[in-house]
Each structure stands twice: as structure tokens, then as C-alpha cells.
Amino acid sequence: MKAILGQHHVSAMTGDAWKNLRFYTEVLGMRLVKKTVNQDDPSMYHLFYADEMGTPGTDLTFFELPFLGQTYRGSSSISRTALRVPAGALPYWLERFAEFDVLHDPVEEVLGRPTLDFEDGEGQRLCLVEGGSGTPWKNGPVPEDVAIFGLGFSEWTVRRIEKTERVLTDVLGYRFASAFERNGQTVRVFETGDGGVATEIHLVNRPDVPSERPGRGSVHHVAIRVEDDLEMERWVERLDSFSISHSGLIDRYYFKSIYFREPSGILVELATDGPGFATDEPVETLGERLALPPFLEPRRAEIEAKLKPL
């Protein structure tokens, strides 16, 4: 069995798709690569922001739930999502965040990497972390040499860290990499594959606080990368061998998925790298029309009638 390859995508929740679209494309300069719907509830948008090509490991996605309440932060949550930018990019982002009144902290160095924490208008907790290279959106509002090009680490705040660690290491094959102190808490870092910030999960143990009550600005789930369909079949068998309850294999058209909850209650998805977002749209026009998987295409008129145009 091959190792998990790192982050695939992170899916969060928004109460306003229009404002969300403008923040992530016009302020952060990410490309809308897929405008589709929640396949389990096609009355709501599912928006995917990524790099130029919609490469696995670059997607930050949002479900729109217009009547969603506020988030009450706590444990059993994905508490921070990192986005990667090139080395030396953060001075540009400090100026840009000041220009657009984006709530942010000062730059700090975390594990030797310059890091900038910030929030979107709904309190989604994010950070920019310098390092690596990629293919950002070439026609976006942010210069390519400082633009966001992919996902970094995923921070989980958990109530049962020992059991969560065992799932990461014994089941998923992650390895302990390091630990550091942040805001008075110890953060334990696990990595997989070739290592690096795009493969890391950061664990913060907070059994002393209530579980998060999710709402606008909270994360729904994190997805980690499995190479292909054959590997996914092996992961089904592996989860079964550990008696971990899961969704079974689900065809999401753009990738195949399995969902399960780790012991603190965080929803984790395994997702294949392919077929990818260019399956039903040319790369040049990704995200410009409402894309529907084949099983929803016969309902296009009904679905479009219920969605507010973006």
C-alpha cells in the first residue's frame, strides 16, 4: 500500500456564496476552478478555489448554507488551514490585507517558516505560510511571484489526542515529525509521504473546552490524497481491518472518496487524485459555468432555478 500523499482539499462552510467568491478570488487571488453543487444536497453551491489547473492539494472549497448561524469555537474541530505562498511573499500580503481590511496577526516564524494568520469575513481561520513553489492563477489580481499556489498544513484541535494520534500513525501511516509551543499550547506535528508543510497535520490537545458548534466560518472536513482507484480499494480494506466505520467508496465524479470520523469526531475524507476538474470543462474555462456530475445533469433546470446566480 502506498503512503498518503498529503492534503487533497479542505471543505468549509459559508453563509454567502457571493461574498465568499469575491473574497477568495479578488482578495486572495485564488481561481474558481469548479462552480458546482453539493452532490448530497444540490440546492446549495459547492465552490472550489485552487491553483491555475485545479491540482489536487490546492483546493479550498465551500458549501453555501444561507441560514447558517455563527460558529462557537471549540475542540473536535479543524481550527486552522494553511495556504502556501512563495518565499518572501508575506510583506506583500501584509500590505494587501491592510488595503482590504482583512483581520490578521503579525508575521511569526513557525518551524522555521514565516507564517501569517488571518481570517475571512466570516471568521474562517487561515494562514499563509512561505515555502515551495507551484502554479498560481495567472490571470488573477495577485502577482504570480507572491500568489497562493496550494494548501499547507491542517490544524486539528482535538479532545482525545492519543487516540487521534494512533489513527494517524497506525491506520493512515503518518509519522511524528516535531512539536512546538503556540499560544500556550503544545502543537504536535505529523507528516506523511515526502514530508513538508503540504503533508502535515498539526494536533492541539484541548479536552478542557467544549466541542465546536459549527456555523459560518467553520471547516466541514479535510480530505487527504490517495493516488488512484486501486489504492482506494486497499484503503477500504484497511479501514475495515481496523473496524473503522466509514461511508464506503463514493464516486464524486471528479474524484472518488471515502469518509470516516477520527476519535475526536473530525470528519476525514480520503480522495483520489483523478479524474480531476478538467473532466467536464476545458482548463481554460474552469469555473465559468455551473458544472453538474452526470447523475445530476437531467435536473439542471430545476437546480439552476433554486440557485442565486454568481
C-alpha angles and dihedrals in degrees: 000000000000123000124262106265099217133260118358101178142326119225120204138170133253133181095209121041093187094056090040092054092051095048097048096042104031101034104027094031097225119149122246098230100170130026104187141126137264101273091213092050111018092187089084132063122247110199124192121201118188146131125305094286102032089247117188108260095038103074125114108178136188136203113208115225106169096194095047115133128220124292119252101206121226146117128319089053145113094246104181137017122201125214120199125233131173122275111279095022101114098082087060091050093050089058093044093050089050090051093052097036093243113171108241145154128233118277113271133180115244118183088343093307124114106239133188120196118206143154134224120231092277096050097261104165112229140152138197116228125190121231145087129023139260146151111286124189104290096201096046128113095254121079112253094237092064101026129122111261107171152340124295129189126337116224117211124192106205141181099208105040097167092056092043090051091052091054091049095048107027099036107025099031100238119150131215109256109172147316135231140174121254127171090345093307131106113240116203115204125211126183139184140196113009091348127230134123095298090061099045132112115192116206125204116186113219110158087149096072131064121259115272118266101217125224139127109355098021127119119246099196146331122233124208126203126261115181103229149334094283091055090047091057088054090051090054088055092046095052089048091051089057091045091241112160111233143165097253121235113323123190108222090177093232090054140349120253146196121190129202138154122240118222095275090053101256113147112236126189128199109210133182121234093235165111083014139197096294089068092098104013135045113253089240093062103033113152097011097111136032105273119204128185114244095260090058098040094090087060095051097117092048093046095046091049090060097047125083107235115251 
